mmCIF file of C-alpha atoms in Angstrom:
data_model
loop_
_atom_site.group_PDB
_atom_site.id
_atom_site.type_symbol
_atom_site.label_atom_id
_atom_site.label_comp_id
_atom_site.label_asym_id
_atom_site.label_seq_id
_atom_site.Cartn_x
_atom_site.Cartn_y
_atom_site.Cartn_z
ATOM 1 C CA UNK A 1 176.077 180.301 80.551
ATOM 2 C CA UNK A 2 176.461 177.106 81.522
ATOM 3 C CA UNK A 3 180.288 177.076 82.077
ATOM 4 C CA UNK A 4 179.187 179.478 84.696
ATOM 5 C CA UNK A 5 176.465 177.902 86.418
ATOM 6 C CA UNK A 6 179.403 174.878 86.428
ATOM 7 C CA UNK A 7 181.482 177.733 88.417
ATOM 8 C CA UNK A 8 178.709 178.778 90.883
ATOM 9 C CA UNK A 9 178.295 174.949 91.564
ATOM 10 C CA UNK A 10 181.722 174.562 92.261
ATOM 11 C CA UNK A 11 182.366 177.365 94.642
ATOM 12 C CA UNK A 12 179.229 176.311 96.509
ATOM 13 C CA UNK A 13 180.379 173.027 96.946
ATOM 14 C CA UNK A 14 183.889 174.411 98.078
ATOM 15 C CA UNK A 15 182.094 176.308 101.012
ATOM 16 C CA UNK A 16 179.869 173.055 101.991
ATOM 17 C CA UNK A 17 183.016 171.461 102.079
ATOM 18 C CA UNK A 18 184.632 174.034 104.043
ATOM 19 C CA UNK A 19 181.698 174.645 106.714
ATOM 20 C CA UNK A 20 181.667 170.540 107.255
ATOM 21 C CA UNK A 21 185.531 170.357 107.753
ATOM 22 C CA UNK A 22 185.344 173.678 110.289
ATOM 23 C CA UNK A 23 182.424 171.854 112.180
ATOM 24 C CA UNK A 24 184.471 168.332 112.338
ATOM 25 C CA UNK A 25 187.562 170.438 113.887
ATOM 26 C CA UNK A 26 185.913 172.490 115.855
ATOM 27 C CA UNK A 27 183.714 169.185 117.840
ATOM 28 C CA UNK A 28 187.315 167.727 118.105
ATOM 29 C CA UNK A 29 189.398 171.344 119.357
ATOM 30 C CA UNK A 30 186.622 171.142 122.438
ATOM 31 C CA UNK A 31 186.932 167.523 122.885
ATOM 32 C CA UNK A 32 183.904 166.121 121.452
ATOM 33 C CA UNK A 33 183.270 163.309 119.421
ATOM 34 C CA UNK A 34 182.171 164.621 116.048
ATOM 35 C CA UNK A 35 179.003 163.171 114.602
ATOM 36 C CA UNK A 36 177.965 162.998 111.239
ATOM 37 C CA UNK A 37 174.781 162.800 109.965
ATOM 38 C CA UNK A 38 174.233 160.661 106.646
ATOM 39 C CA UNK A 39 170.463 160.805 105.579
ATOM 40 C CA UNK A 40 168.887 157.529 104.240
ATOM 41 C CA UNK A 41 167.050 157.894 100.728
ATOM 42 C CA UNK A 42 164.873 154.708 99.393
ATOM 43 C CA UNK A 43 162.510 154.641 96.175
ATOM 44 C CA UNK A 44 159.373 153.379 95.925
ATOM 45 C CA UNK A 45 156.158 154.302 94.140
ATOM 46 C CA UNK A 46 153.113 156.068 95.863
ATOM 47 C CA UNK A 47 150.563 154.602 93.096
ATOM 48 C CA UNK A 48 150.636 151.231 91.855
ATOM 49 C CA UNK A 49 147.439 151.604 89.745
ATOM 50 C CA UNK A 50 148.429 154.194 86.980
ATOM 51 C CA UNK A 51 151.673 155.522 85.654
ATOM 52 C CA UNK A 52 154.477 155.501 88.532
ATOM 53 C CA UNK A 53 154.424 158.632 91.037
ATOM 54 C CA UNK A 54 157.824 157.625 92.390
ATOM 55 C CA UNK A 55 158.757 159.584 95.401
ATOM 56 C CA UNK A 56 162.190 159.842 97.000
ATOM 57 C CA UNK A 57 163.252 163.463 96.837
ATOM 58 C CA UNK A 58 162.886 163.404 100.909
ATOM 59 C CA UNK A 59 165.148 161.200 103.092
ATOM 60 C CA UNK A 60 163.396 158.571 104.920
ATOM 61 C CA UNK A 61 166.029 158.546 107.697
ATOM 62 C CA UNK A 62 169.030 158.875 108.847
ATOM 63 C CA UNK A 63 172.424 157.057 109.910
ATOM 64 C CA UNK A 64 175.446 158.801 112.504
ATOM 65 C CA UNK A 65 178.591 158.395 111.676
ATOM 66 C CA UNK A 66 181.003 158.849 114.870
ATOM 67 C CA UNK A 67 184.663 158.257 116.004
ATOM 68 C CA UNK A 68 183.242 156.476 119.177
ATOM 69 C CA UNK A 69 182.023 153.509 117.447
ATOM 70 C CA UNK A 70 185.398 151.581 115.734
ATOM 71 C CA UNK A 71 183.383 149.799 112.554
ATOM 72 C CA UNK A 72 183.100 153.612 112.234
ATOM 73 C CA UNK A 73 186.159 154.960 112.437
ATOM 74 C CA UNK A 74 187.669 153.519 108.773
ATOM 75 C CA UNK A 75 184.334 154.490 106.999
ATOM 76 C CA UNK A 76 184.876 158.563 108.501
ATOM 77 C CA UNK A 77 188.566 158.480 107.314
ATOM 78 C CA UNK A 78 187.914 157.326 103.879
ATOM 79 C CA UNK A 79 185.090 159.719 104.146
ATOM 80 C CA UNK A 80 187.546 162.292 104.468
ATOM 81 C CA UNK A 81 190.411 161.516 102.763
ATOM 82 C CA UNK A 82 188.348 161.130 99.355
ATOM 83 C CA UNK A 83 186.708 164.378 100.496
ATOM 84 C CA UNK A 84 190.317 166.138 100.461
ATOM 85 C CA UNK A 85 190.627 164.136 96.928
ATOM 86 C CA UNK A 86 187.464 166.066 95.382
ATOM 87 C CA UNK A 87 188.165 169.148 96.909
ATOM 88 C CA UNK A 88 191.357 169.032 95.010
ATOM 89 C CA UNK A 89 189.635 168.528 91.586
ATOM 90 C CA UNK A 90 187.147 171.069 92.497
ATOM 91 C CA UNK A 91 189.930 173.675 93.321
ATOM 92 C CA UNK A 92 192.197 172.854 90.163
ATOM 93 C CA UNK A 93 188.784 172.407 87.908
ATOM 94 C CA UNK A 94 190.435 168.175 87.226
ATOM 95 C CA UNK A 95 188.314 165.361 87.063
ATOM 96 C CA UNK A 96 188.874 161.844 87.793
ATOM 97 C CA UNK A 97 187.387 158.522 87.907
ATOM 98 C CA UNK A 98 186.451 156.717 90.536
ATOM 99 C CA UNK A 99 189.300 153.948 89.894
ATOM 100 C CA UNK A 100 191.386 156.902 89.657
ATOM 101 C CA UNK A 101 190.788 157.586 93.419
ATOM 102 C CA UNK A 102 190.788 153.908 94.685
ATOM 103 C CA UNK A 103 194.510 153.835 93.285
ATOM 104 C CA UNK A 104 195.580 157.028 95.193
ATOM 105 C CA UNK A 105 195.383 155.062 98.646
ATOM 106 C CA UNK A 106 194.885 151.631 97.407
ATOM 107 C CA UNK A 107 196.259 150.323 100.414
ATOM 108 C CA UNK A 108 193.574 152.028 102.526
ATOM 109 C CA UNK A 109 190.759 151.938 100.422
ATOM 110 C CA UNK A 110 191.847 148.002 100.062
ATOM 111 C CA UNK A 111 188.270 147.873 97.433
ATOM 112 C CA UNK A 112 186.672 150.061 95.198
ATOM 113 C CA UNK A 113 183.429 149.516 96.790
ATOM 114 C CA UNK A 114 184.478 151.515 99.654
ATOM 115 C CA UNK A 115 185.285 154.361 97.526
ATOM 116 C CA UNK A 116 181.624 154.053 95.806
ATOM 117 C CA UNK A 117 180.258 154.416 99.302
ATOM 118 C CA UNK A 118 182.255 157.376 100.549
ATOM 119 C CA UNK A 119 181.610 159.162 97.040
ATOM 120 C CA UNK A 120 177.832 158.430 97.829
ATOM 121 C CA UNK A 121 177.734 159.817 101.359
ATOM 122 C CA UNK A 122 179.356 162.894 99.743
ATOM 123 C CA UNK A 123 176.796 163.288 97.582
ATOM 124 C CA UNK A 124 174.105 163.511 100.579
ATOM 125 C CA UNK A 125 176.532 165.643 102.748
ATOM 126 C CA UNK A 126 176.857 168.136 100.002
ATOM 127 C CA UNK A 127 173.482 167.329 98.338
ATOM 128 C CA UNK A 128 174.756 167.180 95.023
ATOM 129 C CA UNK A 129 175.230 164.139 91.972
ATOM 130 C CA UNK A 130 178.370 162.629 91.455
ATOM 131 C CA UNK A 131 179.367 164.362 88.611
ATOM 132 C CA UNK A 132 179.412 167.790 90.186
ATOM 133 C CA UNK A 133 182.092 166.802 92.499
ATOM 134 C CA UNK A 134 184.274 165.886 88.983
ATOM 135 C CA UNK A 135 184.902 162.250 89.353
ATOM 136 C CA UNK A 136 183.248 160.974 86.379
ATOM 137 C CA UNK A 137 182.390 157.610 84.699
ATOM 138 C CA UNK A 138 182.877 156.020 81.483
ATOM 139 C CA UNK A 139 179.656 155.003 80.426
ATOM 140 C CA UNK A 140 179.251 151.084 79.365
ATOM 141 C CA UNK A 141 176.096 151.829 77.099
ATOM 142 C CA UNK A 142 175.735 152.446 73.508
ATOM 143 C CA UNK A 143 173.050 154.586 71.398
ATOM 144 C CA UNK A 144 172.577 154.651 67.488
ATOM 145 C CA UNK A 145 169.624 156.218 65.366
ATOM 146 C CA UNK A 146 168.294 159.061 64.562
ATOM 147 C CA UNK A 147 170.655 161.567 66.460
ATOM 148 C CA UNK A 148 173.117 163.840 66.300
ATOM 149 C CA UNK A 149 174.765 165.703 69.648
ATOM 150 C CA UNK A 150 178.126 167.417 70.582
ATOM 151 C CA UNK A 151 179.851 167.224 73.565
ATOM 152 C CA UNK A 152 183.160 168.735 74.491
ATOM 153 C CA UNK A 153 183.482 170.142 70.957
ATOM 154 C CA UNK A 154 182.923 167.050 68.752
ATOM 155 C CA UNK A 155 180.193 165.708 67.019
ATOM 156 C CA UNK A 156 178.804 161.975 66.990
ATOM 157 C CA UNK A 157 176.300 161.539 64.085
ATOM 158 C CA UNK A 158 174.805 158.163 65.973
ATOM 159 C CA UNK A 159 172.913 157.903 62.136
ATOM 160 C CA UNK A 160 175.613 156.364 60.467
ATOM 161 C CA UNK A 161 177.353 154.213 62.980
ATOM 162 C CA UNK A 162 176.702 153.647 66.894
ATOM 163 C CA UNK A 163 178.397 155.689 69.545
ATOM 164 C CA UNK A 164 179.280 155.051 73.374
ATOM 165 C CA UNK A 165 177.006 156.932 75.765
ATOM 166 C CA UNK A 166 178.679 160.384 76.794
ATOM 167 C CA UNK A 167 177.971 162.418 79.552
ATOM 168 C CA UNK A 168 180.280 165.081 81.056
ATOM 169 C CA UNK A 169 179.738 167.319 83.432
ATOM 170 C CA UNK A 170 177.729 169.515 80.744
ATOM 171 C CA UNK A 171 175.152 168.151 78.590
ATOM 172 C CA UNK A 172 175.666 167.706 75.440
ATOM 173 C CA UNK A 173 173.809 169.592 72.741
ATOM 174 C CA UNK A 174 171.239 167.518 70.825
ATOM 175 C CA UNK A 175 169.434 167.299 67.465
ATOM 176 C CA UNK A 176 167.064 164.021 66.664
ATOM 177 C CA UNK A 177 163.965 163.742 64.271
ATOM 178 C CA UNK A 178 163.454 160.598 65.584
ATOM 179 C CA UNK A 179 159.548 159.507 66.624
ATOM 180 C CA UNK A 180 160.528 157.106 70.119
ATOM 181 C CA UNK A 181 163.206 155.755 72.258
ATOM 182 C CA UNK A 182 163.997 152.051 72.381
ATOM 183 C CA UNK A 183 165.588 150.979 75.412
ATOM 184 C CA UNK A 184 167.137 147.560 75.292
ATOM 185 C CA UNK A 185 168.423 145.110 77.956
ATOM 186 C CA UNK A 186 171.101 143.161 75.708
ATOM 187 C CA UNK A 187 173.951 144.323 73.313
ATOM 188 C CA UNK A 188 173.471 141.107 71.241
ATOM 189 C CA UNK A 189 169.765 142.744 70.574
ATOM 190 C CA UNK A 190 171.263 145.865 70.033
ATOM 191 C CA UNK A 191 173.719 143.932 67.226
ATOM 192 C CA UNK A 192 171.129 142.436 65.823
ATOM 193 C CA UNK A 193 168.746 145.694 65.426
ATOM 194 C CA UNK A 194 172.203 147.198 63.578
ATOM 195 C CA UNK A 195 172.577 144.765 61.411
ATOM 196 C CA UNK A 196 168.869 144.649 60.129
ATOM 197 C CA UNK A 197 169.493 148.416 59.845
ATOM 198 C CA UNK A 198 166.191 148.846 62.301
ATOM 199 C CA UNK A 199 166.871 152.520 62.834
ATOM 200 C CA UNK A 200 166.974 153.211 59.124
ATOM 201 C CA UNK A 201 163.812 151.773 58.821
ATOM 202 C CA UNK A 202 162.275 153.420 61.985
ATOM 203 C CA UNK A 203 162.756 157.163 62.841
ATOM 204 C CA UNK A 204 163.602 156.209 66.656
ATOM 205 C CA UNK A 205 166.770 155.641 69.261
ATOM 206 C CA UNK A 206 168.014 152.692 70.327
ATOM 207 C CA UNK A 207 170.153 152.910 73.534
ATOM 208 C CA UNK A 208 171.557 149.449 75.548
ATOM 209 C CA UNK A 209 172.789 149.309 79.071
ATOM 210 C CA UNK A 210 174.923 146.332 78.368
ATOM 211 C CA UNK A 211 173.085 144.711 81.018
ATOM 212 C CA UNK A 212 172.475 146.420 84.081
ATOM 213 C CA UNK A 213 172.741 150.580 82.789
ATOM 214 C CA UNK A 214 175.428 152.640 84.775
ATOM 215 C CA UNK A 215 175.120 156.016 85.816
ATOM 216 C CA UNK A 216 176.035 157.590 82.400
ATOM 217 C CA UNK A 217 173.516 155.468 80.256
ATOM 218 C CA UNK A 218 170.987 156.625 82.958
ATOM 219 C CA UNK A 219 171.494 160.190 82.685
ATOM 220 C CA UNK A 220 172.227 160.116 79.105
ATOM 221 C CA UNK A 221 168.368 158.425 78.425
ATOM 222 C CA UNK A 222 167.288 161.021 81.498
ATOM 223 C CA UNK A 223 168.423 163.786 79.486
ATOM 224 C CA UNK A 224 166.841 162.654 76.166
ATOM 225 C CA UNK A 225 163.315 162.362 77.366
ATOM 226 C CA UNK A 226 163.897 165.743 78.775
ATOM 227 C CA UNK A 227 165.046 167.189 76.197
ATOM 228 C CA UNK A 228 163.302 165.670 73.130
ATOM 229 C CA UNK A 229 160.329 165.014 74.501
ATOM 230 C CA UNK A 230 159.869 161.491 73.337
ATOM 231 C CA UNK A 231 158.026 158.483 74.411
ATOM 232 C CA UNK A 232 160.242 155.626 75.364
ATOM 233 C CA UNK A 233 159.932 151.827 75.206
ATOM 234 C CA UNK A 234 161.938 148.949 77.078
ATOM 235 C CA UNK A 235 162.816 145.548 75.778
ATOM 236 C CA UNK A 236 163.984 143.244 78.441
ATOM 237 C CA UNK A 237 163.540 139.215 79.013
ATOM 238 C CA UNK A 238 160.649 138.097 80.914
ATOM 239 C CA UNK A 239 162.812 137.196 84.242
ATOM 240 C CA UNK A 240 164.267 138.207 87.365
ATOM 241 C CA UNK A 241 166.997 139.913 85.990
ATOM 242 C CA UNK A 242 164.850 141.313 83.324
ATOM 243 C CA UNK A 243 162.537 143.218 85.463
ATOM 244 C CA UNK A 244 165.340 144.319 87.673
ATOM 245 C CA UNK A 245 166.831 146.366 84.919
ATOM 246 C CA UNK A 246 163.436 147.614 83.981
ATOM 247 C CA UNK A 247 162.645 148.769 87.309
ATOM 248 C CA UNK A 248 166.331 150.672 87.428
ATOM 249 C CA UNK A 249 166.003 152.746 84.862
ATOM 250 C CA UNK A 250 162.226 153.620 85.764
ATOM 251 C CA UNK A 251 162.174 153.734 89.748
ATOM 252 C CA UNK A 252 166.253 154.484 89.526
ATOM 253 C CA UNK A 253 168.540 152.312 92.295
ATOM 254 C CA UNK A 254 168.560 151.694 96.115
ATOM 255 C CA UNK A 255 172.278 152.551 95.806
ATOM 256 C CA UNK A 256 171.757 156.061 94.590
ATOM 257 C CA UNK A 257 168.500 156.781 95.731
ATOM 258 C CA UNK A 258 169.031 160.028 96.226
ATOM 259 C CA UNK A 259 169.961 160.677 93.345
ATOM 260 C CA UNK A 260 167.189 159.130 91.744
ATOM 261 C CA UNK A 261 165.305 162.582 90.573
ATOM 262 C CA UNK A 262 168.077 163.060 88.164
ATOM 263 C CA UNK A 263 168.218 159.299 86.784
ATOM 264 C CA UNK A 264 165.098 157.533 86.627
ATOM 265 C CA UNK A 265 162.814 157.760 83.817
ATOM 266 C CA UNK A 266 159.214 156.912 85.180
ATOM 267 C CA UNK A 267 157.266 157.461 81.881
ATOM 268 C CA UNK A 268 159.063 154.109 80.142
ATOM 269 C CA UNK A 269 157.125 151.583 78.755
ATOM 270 C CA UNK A 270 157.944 147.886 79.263
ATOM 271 C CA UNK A 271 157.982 145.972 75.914
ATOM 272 C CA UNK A 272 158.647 142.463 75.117
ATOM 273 C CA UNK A 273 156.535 139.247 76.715
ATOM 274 C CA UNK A 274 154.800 139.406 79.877
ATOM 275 C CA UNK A 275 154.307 136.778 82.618
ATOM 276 C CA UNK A 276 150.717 136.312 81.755
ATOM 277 C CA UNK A 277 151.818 135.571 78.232
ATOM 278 C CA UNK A 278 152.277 132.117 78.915
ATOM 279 C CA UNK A 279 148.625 131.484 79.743
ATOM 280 C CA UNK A 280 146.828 134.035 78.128
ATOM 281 C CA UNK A 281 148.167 132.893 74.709
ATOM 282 C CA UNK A 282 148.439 128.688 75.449
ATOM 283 C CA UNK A 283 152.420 128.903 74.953
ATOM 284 C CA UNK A 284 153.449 125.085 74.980
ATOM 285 C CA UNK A 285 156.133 124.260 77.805
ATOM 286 C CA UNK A 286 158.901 123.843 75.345
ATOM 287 C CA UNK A 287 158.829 127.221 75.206
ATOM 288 C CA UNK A 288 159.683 128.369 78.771
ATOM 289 C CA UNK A 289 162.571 127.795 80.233
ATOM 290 C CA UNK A 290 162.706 126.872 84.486
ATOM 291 C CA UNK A 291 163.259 129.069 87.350
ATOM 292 C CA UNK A 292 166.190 128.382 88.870
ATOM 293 C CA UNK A 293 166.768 129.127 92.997
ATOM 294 C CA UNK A 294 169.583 132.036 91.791
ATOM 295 C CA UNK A 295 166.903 133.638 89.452
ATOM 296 C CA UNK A 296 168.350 132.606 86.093
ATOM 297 C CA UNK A 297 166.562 130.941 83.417
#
C-alpha cells in the first residue's frame, strides 16, 4: 500500500513540475519576465505558558524570484537545473544525495549550500519534504535500546548493539517495549550510556544527533513518538549551543520551516541542569564555567 501511495506522490509531483515549467515558458514565449513566487515559512510558538502550540503550517510571506533582477538570475537557473535533476530521479524511480547533485554541475553550483537552497525552494514550489523528491540523506545520528525495525528488507535489533539512524523514503516498520525516549546532545554521552549498559537496565531509547540532529535523526525520533507513543526526554548542556539543539528538535529549524510539521517533536522534555540551578541550589563558582562573546563555555 504504501509502495503505491509512493507512486501517487510521484506522479503528482511530475505534473507540479510540469504545470510550473509550462507556466515559466509560456511568460517567456509572450515576452514576459517570469516570476516566481517562493513563500516564506518561520516557527515560533503561540503559547509560552504551557506545553508548545508551535504554529508554522501557513507561510508568513513571500519572496519573487525574477529574471529582471541579476542577484536573481543564478539562484532561478540552479533552481531549474536541479529541478530537471529531480525530475529525472522521479521519472527513473533513482535517488540521490544532495552531494550527489552538487557534483553534477560543480562548476555552477560552485557550493553545496546553493544546492540546499534550491532543494528547499522546491520543496515550497511543490509543497512537499525533501525526501519525496528522492534525494536523500545519510543520517549522522545513532539509536540503541529497546528496538527492533526493518527497513528496505533488513532488520537492526538496536538491543544488542547500536545502529545509525535510517530513514528512506518509506518508514520503517517498528517493534519496541521500551517505557521512554532519551534524546541526547553528545555521542561521548551516548558512549558512555553503552558502556554502563543503561538501556539494559532501563526499558527506553536512546537516540544522539551527534551534535546538531540532521534531517534523518529528526524524522527518525518524529516517527517514533508517532508511532510508539512514548514520552521523550532531552539531555543537553546548560548553554547556548545546548538550548539551540533543544529548541531544533522541538520547534524544528528556520531553514526548513516548512517542513517543520513533519520534524519537530513539541511534546519533548528538557532534562539535564537548568539556568536557575546555579542559584536555586548554592552551586560554588568552580563549578560554572564563563560565557564567552561566541557562546561557548
Amino acid at each position: 500500500m504504501e509502495g503505491i501511495h509512493s507512486s501517487t506522490r510521484s506522479r503528482d509531483l511530475l505534473r507540479k513540475i510540469k504545470e510550473f515549467t509550462l507556466s515559466i515558458l509560456e511568460d517567456l514565449s509572450e515576452g514576459r519576465s517570469p516570476l516566481i513566487f517562493i513563500q516564506s515559512f518561520r516557527t515560533y510558538c503561540t503559547n509560552l505558558d504551557s506545553i508548545c502550540s508551535c504554529r508554522s503550517n501557513k507561510p508568513s510571506g513571500h519572496e519573487v524570484l525574477t529574471f529582471q533582477k541579476e542577484s536573481h538570475v543564478h539562484r532561478i537557473d540552479v533552481l531549474l537545473r536541479v529541478l530537471l535533476i529531480v525530475q529525472q530521479l522521479l521519472q527513473e524511480n533513482k535517488h540521490a544525495s544532495k552531494r550527489d547533485i552538487y557534483y553534477m554541475h560543480s562548476l555552477l553550483f560552485s557550493d553545496q549550500s546553493v544546492v540546499d537552497r534550491a532543494i528547499n525552494d522546491i520543496c515550497i514550489l511543490l509543497q512537499c519534504s525533501r525526501h519525496n523528491l528522492n534525494v536523500v540523506s545519510v543520517g549522522n545520528g545513532l539509536v540503541m535500546g529497546w528496538l527492533r525495525f526493518f527497513e528496505a528488507g533488513r532488520k537492526f535489533d538496536c538491543i544488542n548493539s547500536p545502529n545509525s539512524v535510517r530513514m528512506g523514503e518509506r518508514s520503517p516498520n517498528l517493534v519496541s517495549a521500551a517505557l521512554y525516549i532519551l534524546v541526547v546532545e553528545k555521542e561521548s554521552v551516548f558512549q558512555r550510556l553503552e558502556n554502563d549498559k543503561f538501556c539494559s537496565k532501563n526499558r527506553c531509547i536512546v537516540i544522539t544527533g551527534r551534535g546538531y540532529p540532521d534531517v534523518p535523526t529528526r524524522r527518525f525520533l518524529r516517527l517514533l513518538v508517532d508511532k510508539l507513543g512514548l514520552p521523550v526526554y532531552c539531555l543537553v548542556d546548560c548553554d547556548p549551543y545546548g538550548f539551540d539543539i533543544l529548541a531544533t528538535y522541538r520547534f524544528g529549524s528556520m531553514q526548513m520551516a516548512y517542513d517543520a510539521k513533519f520534524l519537530r517533536v513539541p511534546q519533548i522534555q528538557w532534562l539535564g541542569a537548568f539556568p536557575s540551578d546555579s542559584e536555586n541550589y548554592d552551586l560554588p563558582k568552580r563549578c560554572l564555567l564563563p560565557l564567552t562573546i561566541e557562546g561557548d563555555t
